[in-house]
Amino acid sequence: MENNTLTATAPTTAVIITPEQLLKHWQGHRGLTRRIIEGFPEDKLFDFSIGGMRSFGALAMEMIGMAVPSVHGFVTGEWLDNAALLGDKIDTKPTTKAGLLALWDAVTDALNDYWPRITLDRFQQQIKAFNQYDGTVSSILLYVIDNEIHHRGQGYVYLRALGIEPAPFWDRP
Amino acid sequence: MENNTLTATAPTTAVIITPEQLLKHWQGHRGLTRRIIEGFPEDKLFDFSIGGMRSFGALAMEMIGMAVPSVHGFVTGEWLDNAALLGDKIDTKPTTKAGLLALWDAVTDALNDYWPRITLDRFQQQIKAFNQYDGTVSSILLYVIDNEIHHRGQGYVYLRALGIEPAPFWDRP
């Protein structure tokens, strides 16, 4: 996990959160989501669900589909998918837990690489993310992070229904 | 719902998010959580769960237990519970859906009242929230918001398991 290497110092002017702190916050969440993926037995990750919902593997793939493509888009204004952005390094359509975790880690690294290229004045700029969704860079980014928390919470229910105790929500070093 | 009356204009200096925007973001989430509470049949709200977890009514009461007490604490440095903060206005231990929704709305109003009293330089200050949890005001606040998103996602699974379609995650005006 890359997030242990991140630093997030207090800002010199009064703000709610700095870019470095927000990346650390997100990578902390992503580290927890990784542990929830790990918590699934191989044969349940892409198969088990409740109430007709998607499997946790499919939900994790949705998170992966949003993360680097969003941040790359914030930086460049181009909206590309993971096959285009990461496909030369990693299998972007994994069907196993090991493959999903390897892709998760490639996303972690790519987020750390792209993030510093989002300039501070970019966050409040209006964009049309993926050529479809109107918002500011910040509002789209919060959507992506919140969407991960939302679906990961669903993974907690799946694990509990399988009799598996999930990693605690607060444990996001 | 009070959040329709909130304004959240772009900041004059470059920041990720302003206090006004963050309150609007949170109240947007809270409006969605309210609709998830509303989605439960009366007899399932405090009884139904999956995998030994708490009912959605209990989870909503956890959210309520954190919201105003946190924000009041950010402002005053005092950590009081809802009975102390809201008990003269509303039943703070509801056992019905109507009672829970009335308390939810009282929290909405109280958050709007307290929020402007969090000064901008307060967000990065180190605190011990509830005399127990070390962090900055911002990190504790994000914890409270993220915790709501996490548990609300679990409510989505409960509703789906009950055959009820939840309000869409993206619909947070």
CSV table of C-alpha atoms in Angstrom, one decimal:
chain,number,residue,atom,x,y,z
A,1,MET,CA,0.0,0.0,0.0
A,2,GLU,CA,1.3,3.4,-1.0
A,3,ASN,CA,-0.7,5.5,1.5
A,4,ASN,CA,1.7,4.8,4.3
A,5,THR,CA,4.3,6.9,2.4
A,6,LEU,CA,2.0,9.9,2.0
A,7,THR,CA,2.5,13.0,4.1
A,8,ALA,CA,-0.2,15.4,4.9
A,9,THR,CA,1.0,18.4,6.8
A,10,ALA,CA,-1.2,21.2,8.1
A,11,PRO,CA,-1.7,24.0,5.7
A,12,THR,CA,-0.2,27.5,6.2
A,13,THR,CA,-3.5,29.2,5.5
A,14,ALA,CA,-6.9,28.3,7.0
A,15,VAL,CA,-8.7,25.8,4.8
A,16,ILE,CA,-10.9,22.8,5.5
A,17,ILE,CA,-8.6,20.4,3.8
A,18,THR,CA,-5.5,20.5,1.6
A,19,PRO,CA,-5.0,18.4,-1.5
A,20,GLU,CA,-2.4,16.3,0.3
A,21,GLN,CA,-4.8,15.6,3.1
A,22,LEU,CA,-7.6,14.7,0.8
A,23,LEU,CA,-5.4,12.2,-1.1
A,24,LYS,CA,-4.3,10.7,2.2
A,25,HIS,CA,-8.0,10.5,3.3
A,26,TRP,CA,-9.0,8.8,0.1
A,27,GLN,CA,-6.1,6.4,0.1
A,28,GLY,CA,-6.9,5.6,3.7
A,29,HIS,CA,-10.5,4.7,2.5
A,30,ARG,CA,-9.0,2.8,-0.4
A,31,GLY,CA,-6.8,0.8,1.9
A,32,LEU,CA,-9.9,-0.3,3.9
A,33,THR,CA,-11.8,-1.2,0.7
A,34,ARG,CA,-8.8,-3.3,-0.3
A,35,ARG,CA,-9.2,-5.2,3.0
A,36,ILE,CA,-12.9,-5.7,2.3
A,37,ILE,CA,-12.1,-7.2,-1.1
A,38,GLU,CA,-9.5,-9.4,0.6
A,39,GLY,CA,-12.1,-10.5,3.1
A,40,PHE,CA,-14.3,-12.2,0.5
A,41,PRO,CA,-13.7,-15.9,-0.2
A,42,GLU,CA,-12.6,-16.3,-3.9
A,43,ASP,CA,-15.9,-18.1,-4.8
A,44,LYS,CA,-18.1,-15.3,-3.3
A,45,LEU,CA,-16.3,-12.2,-4.6
A,46,PHE,CA,-17.9,-12.2,-8.0
A,47,ASP,CA,-20.9,-14.3,-7.3
A,48,PHE,CA,-22.5,-13.5,-3.9
A,49,SER,CA,-25.1,-10.7,-3.6
A,50,ILE,CA,-28.2,-9.8,-1.7
A,51,GLY,CA,-31.6,-8.6,-3.1
A,52,GLY,CA,-30.6,-8.7,-6.7
A,53,MET,CA,-27.6,-6.3,-6.2
A,54,ARG,CA,-24.2,-6.6,-7.9
A,55,SER,CA,-21.4,-8.7,-6.4
A,56,PHE,CA,-18.8,-6.9,-4.4
A,57,GLY,CA,-16.3,-7.7,-7.1
A,58,ALA,CA,-18.5,-5.8,-9.6
A,59,LEU,CA,-18.9,-2.9,-7.1
A,60,ALA,CA,-15.1,-2.8,-6.7
A,61,MET,CA,-14.7,-2.7,-10.5
A,62,GLU,CA,-17.1,0.2,-10.6
A,63,MET,CA,-14.9,2.1,-8.0
A,64,ILE,CA,-11.8,1.2,-10.1
A,65,GLY,CA,-13.6,2.4,-13.3
A,66,MET,CA,-14.1,5.8,-11.7
A,67,ALA,CA,-10.9,6.5,-9.8
A,68,VAL,CA,-8.0,6.9,-12.2
A,69,PRO,CA,-10.2,8.0,-15.2
A,70,SER,CA,-11.6,10.8,-13.0
A,71,VAL,CA,-8.3,12.0,-11.7
A,72,HIS,CA,-6.6,11.7,-15.1
A,73,GLY,CA,-9.5,13.7,-16.5
A,74,PHE,CA,-9.2,16.4,-13.8
A,75,VAL,CA,-5.6,16.8,-14.9
A,76,THR,CA,-5.9,16.6,-18.6
A,77,GLY,CA,-9.6,17.3,-19.5
A,78,GLU,CA,-9.6,13.9,-21.4
A,79,TRP,CA,-11.9,11.1,-20.3
A,80,LEU,CA,-10.3,7.8,-20.9
A,81,ASP,CA,-11.0,4.4,-19.4
A,82,ASN,CA,-8.6,2.1,-17.5
A,83,ALA,CA,-7.9,0.0,-20.6
A,84,ALA,CA,-6.4,3.1,-22.2
A,85,LEU,CA,-4.7,4.5,-19.0
A,86,LEU,CA,-3.4,1.3,-17.4
A,87,GLY,CA,-3.8,-1.4,-20.0
A,88,ASP,CA,-0.2,-1.6,-20.9
A,89,LYS,CA,0.8,-2.4,-17.3
A,90,ILE,CA,-2.0,-4.5,-15.8
A,91,ASP,CA,-5.0,-6.7,-16.7
A,92,THR,CA,-7.9,-4.1,-16.4
A,93,LYS,CA,-10.6,-6.8,-16.6
A,94,PRO,CA,-9.7,-9.2,-13.8
A,95,THR,CA,-11.8,-12.2,-12.9
A,96,THR,CA,-10.0,-13.4,-9.8
A,97,LYS,CA,-9.4,-11.9,-6.4
A,98,ALA,CA,-5.6,-11.8,-7.0
A,99,GLY,CA,-6.2,-10.0,-10.3
A,100,LEU,CA,-8.6,-7.5,-8.7
A,101,LEU,CA,-6.2,-6.7,-5.9
A,102,ALA,CA,-3.3,-6.3,-8.4
A,103,LEU,CA,-5.4,-3.8,-10.3
A,104,TRP,CA,-6.4,-2.1,-7.1
A,105,ASP,CA,-2.8,-1.5,-6.3
A,106,ALA,CA,-2.0,-0.3,-9.8
A,107,VAL,CA,-4.8,2.3,-9.3
A,108,THR,CA,-3.3,3.3,-5.9
A,109,ASP,CA,0.0,4.0,-7.6
A,110,ALA,CA,-1.5,5.8,-10.5
A,111,LEU,CA,-3.6,8.1,-8.2
A,112,ASN,CA,-0.5,9.0,-6.3
A,113,ASP,CA,1.2,9.8,-9.6
A,114,TYR,CA,-1.6,11.9,-11.1
A,115,TRP,CA,-2.8,13.7,-7.9
A,116,PRO,CA,0.0,16.3,-7.6
A,117,ARG,CA,-0.8,17.5,-11.1
A,118,ILE,CA,-4.3,18.7,-10.0
A,119,THR,CA,-3.5,22.4,-9.4
A,120,LEU,CA,-5.2,24.1,-6.5
A,121,ASP,CA,-7.2,26.4,-8.7
A,122,ARG,CA,-8.6,23.4,-10.6
A,123,PHE,CA,-10.7,22.1,-7.8
A,124,GLN,CA,-13.5,24.7,-8.1
A,125,GLN,CA,-13.5,24.8,-11.9
A,126,GLN,CA,-16.7,23.6,-13.7
A,127,ILE,CA,-16.2,20.5,-15.8
A,128,LYS,CA,-18.3,17.9,-17.6
A,129,ALA,CA,-16.8,14.7,-16.3
A,130,PHE,CA,-16.7,11.8,-18.7
A,131,ASN,CA,-18.4,14.3,-21.1
A,132,GLN,CA,-21.6,13.7,-19.2
A,133,TYR,CA,-21.6,14.9,-15.6
A,134,ASP,CA,-21.7,18.6,-14.8
A,135,GLY,CA,-19.9,19.7,-11.6
A,136,THR,CA,-16.8,21.1,-10.2
A,137,VAL,CA,-13.6,19.0,-9.9
A,138,SER,CA,-14.2,18.9,-6.2
A,139,SER,CA,-17.9,17.8,-6.4
A,140,ILE,CA,-17.0,15.1,-8.9
A,141,LEU,CA,-14.1,13.9,-6.7
A,142,LEU,CA,-16.3,13.8,-3.6
A,143,TYR,CA,-18.8,11.8,-5.6
A,144,VAL,CA,-16.2,9.2,-6.5
A,145,ILE,CA,-15.0,8.9,-2.9
A,146,ASP,CA,-18.5,8.8,-1.5
A,147,ASN,CA,-19.6,6.2,-4.0
A,148,GLU,CA,-16.7,4.0,-2.8
A,149,ILE,CA,-17.8,4.4,0.8
A,150,HIS,CA,-21.4,3.7,-0.1
A,151,HIS,CA,-20.7,0.5,-2.0
A,152,ARG,CA,-18.1,-0.7,0.5
A,153,GLY,CA,-20.7,-0.4,3.2
A,154,GLN,CA,-22.8,-2.8,1.1
A,155,GLY,CA,-19.8,-5.2,1.0
A,156,TYR,CA,-19.8,-5.1,4.8
A,157,VAL,CA,-23.4,-6.5,4.8
A,158,TYR,CA,-22.4,-9.2,2.3
A,159,LEU,CA,-19.5,-10.3,4.5
A,160,ARG,CA,-21.7,-10.3,7.6
A,161,ALA,CA,-24.3,-12.3,5.8
A,162,LEU,CA,-21.5,-14.8,4.9
A,163,GLY,CA,-20.5,-15.0,8.6
A,164,ILE,CA,-17.3,-13.1,8.1
A,165,GLU,CA,-16.3,-10.1,10.3
A,166,PRO,CA,-15.2,-7.2,8.1
A,167,ALA,CA,-12.2,-4.9,9.0
A,168,PRO,CA,-13.4,-2.1,11.2
A,169,PHE,CA,-14.6,1.1,9.4
A,170,TRP,CA,-12.4,3.3,11.5
A,171,ASP,CA,-9.2,1.5,10.7
A,172,ARG,CA,-7.8,3.6,7.9
A,173,PRO,CA,-4.2,4.4,8.7
B,1,MET,CA,-35.7,20.0,4.4
B,2,GLU,CA,-33.5,23.0,5.1
B,3,ASN,CA,-30.8,22.3,2.5
B,4,ASN,CA,-32.8,23.8,-0.3
B,5,THR,CA,-32.3,27.1,1.3
B,6,LEU,CA,-28.5,26.9,1.6
B,7,THR,CA,-26.3,28.8,-0.7
B,8,ALA,CA,-22.9,27.6,-1.6
B,9,THR,CA,-21.0,30.0,-3.8
B,10,ALA,CA,-17.6,29.6,-5.3
B,11,PRO,CA,-14.8,30.8,-3.1
B,12,THR,CA,-12.7,33.8,-3.9
B,13,THR,CA,-9.4,32.0,-3.2
B,14,ALA,CA,-8.4,28.6,-4.4
B,15,VAL,CA,-9.5,25.9,-2.0
B,16,ILE,CA,-10.9,22.4,-2.4
B,17,ILE,CA,-14.1,23.2,-0.6
B,18,THR,CA,-15.6,26.0,1.4
B,19,PRO,CA,-17.5,25.6,4.7
B,20,GLU,CA,-20.7,26.6,3.0
B,21,GLN,CA,-20.1,24.0,0.2
B,22,LEU,CA,-19.3,21.3,2.8
B,23,LEU,CA,-22.5,22.0,4.8
B,24,LYS,CA,-24.5,21.8,1.6
B,25,HIS,CA,-22.8,18.6,0.6
B,26,TRP,CA,-23.5,17.0,4.0
B,27,GLN,CA,-27.1,18.2,4.1
B,28,GLY,CA,-27.5,16.8,0.6
B,29,HIS,CA,-26.3,13.4,1.9
B,30,ARG,CA,-28.6,13.9,5.0
B,31,GLY,CA,-31.6,14.5,2.7
B,32,LEU,CA,-30.9,11.2,1.0
B,33,THR,CA,-30.5,9.4,4.3
B,34,ARG,CA,-33.9,10.8,5.3
B,35,ARG,CA,-35.4,9.3,2.2
B,36,ILE,CA,-33.9,5.9,3.0
B,37,ILE,CA,-35.4,6.1,6.5
B,38,GLU,CA,-38.7,6.9,4.9
B,39,GLY,CA,-38.4,4.0,2.6
B,40,PHE,CA,-38.6,1.4,5.4
B,41,PRO,CA,-41.9,0.0,6.4
B,42,GLU,CA,-42.7,1.0,10.0
B,43,ASP,CA,-42.4,-2.6,11.2
B,44,LYS,CA,-39.0,-3.1,9.6
B,45,LEU,CA,-37.2,0.1,10.5
B,46,PHE,CA,-36.2,-0.9,14.0
B,47,ASP,CA,-36.4,-4.7,13.6
B,48,PHE,CA,-35.1,-5.9,10.3
B,49,SER,CA,-31.4,-6.6,9.8
B,50,ILE,CA,-29.0,-8.9,8.0
B,51,GLY,CA,-26.1,-11.0,9.4
B,52,GLY,CA,-26.6,-9.9,13.0
B,53,MET,CA,-26.1,-6.2,12.2
B,54,ARG,CA,-28.1,-3.4,13.8
B,55,SER,CA,-31.5,-2.2,12.3
B,56,PHE,CA,-31.4,0.8,10.1
B,57,GLY,CA,-33.3,2.7,12.8
B,58,ALA,CA,-30.4,2.0,15.1
B,59,LEU,CA,-27.9,3.0,12.5
B,60,ALA,CA,-29.8,6.3,11.9
B,61,MET,CA,-29.8,6.9,15.6
B,62,GLU,CA,-26.0,6.5,15.6
B,63,MET,CA,-25.8,9.1,12.9
B,64,ILE,CA,-28.0,11.4,14.9
B,65,GLY,CA,-25.9,10.8,18.0
B,66,MET,CA,-22.9,12.0,16.2
B,67,ALA,CA,-24.1,15.0,14.1
B,68,VAL,CA,-25.1,17.8,16.4
B,69,PRO,CA,-23.0,16.8,19.3
B,70,SER,CA,-19.9,16.9,17.0
B,71,VAL,CA,-20.7,20.2,15.4
B,72,HIS,CA,-21.7,21.8,18.8
B,73,GLY,CA,-18.4,20.4,20.1
B,74,PHE,CA,-16.4,22.0,17.3
B,75,VAL,CA,-17.9,25.3,18.1
B,76,THR,CA,-17.8,25.2,21.9
B,77,GLY,CA,-15.2,22.5,22.9
B,78,GLU,CA,-18.0,20.9,25.0
B,79,TRP,CA,-19.1,17.4,24.2
B,80,LEU,CA,-22.8,17.0,25.0
B,81,ASP,CA,-25.4,14.5,23.8
B,82,ASN,CA,-28.7,15.2,22.0
B,83,ALA,CA,-30.7,14.9,25.2
B,84,ALA,CA,-28.8,17.9,26.5
B,85,LEU,CA,-28.6,19.8,23.2
B,86,LEU,CA,-32.1,19.1,21.7
B,87,GLY,CA,-34.1,17.5,24.5
B,88,ASP,CA,-36.1,20.6,25.3
B,89,LYS,CA,-37.4,20.7,21.7
B,90,ILE,CA,-37.9,17.1,20.6
B,91,ASP,CA,-38.0,13.5,21.7
B,92,THR,CA,-34.4,12.4,21.4
B,93,LYS,CA,-35.2,8.7,21.8
B,94,PRO,CA,-37.8,8.0,19.2
B,95,THR,CA,-39.2,4.5,18.7
B,96,THR,CA,-41.4,5.2,15.6
B,97,LYS,CA,-40.6,6.3,12.1
B,98,ALA,CA,-42.4,9.6,12.5
B,99,GLY,CA,-40.5,10.3,15.7
B,100,LEU,CA,-37.2,9.4,14.0
B,101,LEU,CA,-37.9,11.7,11.0
B,102,ALA,CA,-39.0,14.6,13.3
B,103,LEU,CA,-35.7,14.2,15.2
B,104,TRP,CA,-33.8,14.0,11.9
B,105,ASP,CA,-35.3,17.3,10.9
B,106,ALA,CA,-34.5,18.9,14.2
B,107,VAL,CA,-30.9,17.9,13.6
B,108,THR,CA,-31.0,19.4,10.1
B,109,ASP,CA,-32.0,22.7,11.6
B,110,ALA,CA,-29.5,22.6,14.5
B,111,LEU,CA,-26.7,21.8,12.1
B,112,ASN,CA,-27.6,24.8,10.0
B,113,ASP,CA,-27.7,27.0,13.1
B,114,TYR,CA,-24.4,25.8,14.6
B,115,TRP,CA,-22.4,25.5,11.4
B,116,PRO,CA,-21.6,29.2,10.7
B,117,ARG,CA,-20.1,29.4,14.1
B,118,ILE,CA,-17.2,27.1,13.1
B,119,THR,CA,-14.5,29.6,12.2
B,120,LEU,CA,-12.3,28.8,9.2
B,121,ASP,CA,-9.2,28.5,11.3
B,122,ARG,CA,-10.9,26.0,13.5
B,123,PHE,CA,-11.0,23.2,10.9
B,124,GLN,CA,-7.3,22.3,11.1
B,125,GLN,CA,-7.1,22.5,14.9
B,126,GLN,CA,-6.3,19.4,16.9
B,127,ILE,CA,-9.1,18.3,19.2
B,128,LYS,CA,-10.1,15.3,21.3
B,129,ALA,CA,-13.7,14.8,20.1
B,130,PHE,CA,-16.0,13.5,22.8
B,131,ASN,CA,-13.0,13.6,25.1
B,132,GLN,CA,-11.9,10.4,23.3
B,133,TYR,CA,-11.0,10.8,19.7
B,134,ASP,CA,-7.9,12.6,18.6
B,135,GLY,CA,-8.0,14.4,15.2
B,136,THR,CA,-8.6,17.7,13.6
B,137,VAL,CA,-12.0,19.2,13.4
B,138,SER,CA,-11.9,18.4,9.6
B,139,SER,CA,-10.9,14.8,10.1
B,140,ILE,CA,-13.6,14.2,12.8
B,141,LEU,CA,-16.2,15.9,10.6
B,142,LEU,CA,-15.3,13.8,7.6
B,143,TYR,CA,-15.5,10.7,9.8
B,144,VAL,CA,-19.0,11.7,10.8
B,145,ILE,CA,-20.1,12.2,7.2
B,146,ASP,CA,-18.4,9.1,5.9
B,147,ASN,CA,-19.9,7.1,8.7
B,148,GLU,CA,-23.3,8.2,7.6
B,149,ILE,CA,-22.6,7.2,3.9
B,150,HIS,CA,-21.2,3.9,5.1
B,151,HIS,CA,-24.2,2.9,7.2
B,152,ARG,CA,-26.7,4.3,4.7
B,153,GLY,CA,-25.2,2.0,2.1
B,154,GLN,CA,-26.1,-0.8,4.4
B,155,GLY,CA,-29.6,0.5,4.5
B,156,TYR,CA,-29.7,0.2,0.8
B,157,VAL,CA,-29.0,-3.6,1.1
B,158,TYR,CA,-31.7,-3.9,3.7
B,159,LEU,CA,-34.3,-2.2,1.5
B,160,ARG,CA,-33.3,-4.3,-1.5
B,161,ALA,CA,-33.5,-7.5,0.6
B,162,LEU,CA,-37.0,-6.3,1.5
B,163,GLY,CA,-37.9,-5.9,-2.2
B,164,ILE,CA,-38.0,-2.1,-1.9
B,165,GLU,CA,-36.1,0.1,-4.4
B,166,PRO,CA,-34.1,2.8,-2.6
B,167,ALA,CA,-33.8,6.4,-3.7
B,168,PRO,CA,-30.9,6.7,-6.0
B,169,PHE,CA,-27.5,7.5,-4.5
B,170,TRP,CA,-26.8,10.4,-6.9
B,171,ASP,CA,-30.0,12.2,-6.1
B,172,ARG,CA,-28.9,14.7,-3.4
B,173,PRO,CA,-30.1,18.1,-4.4
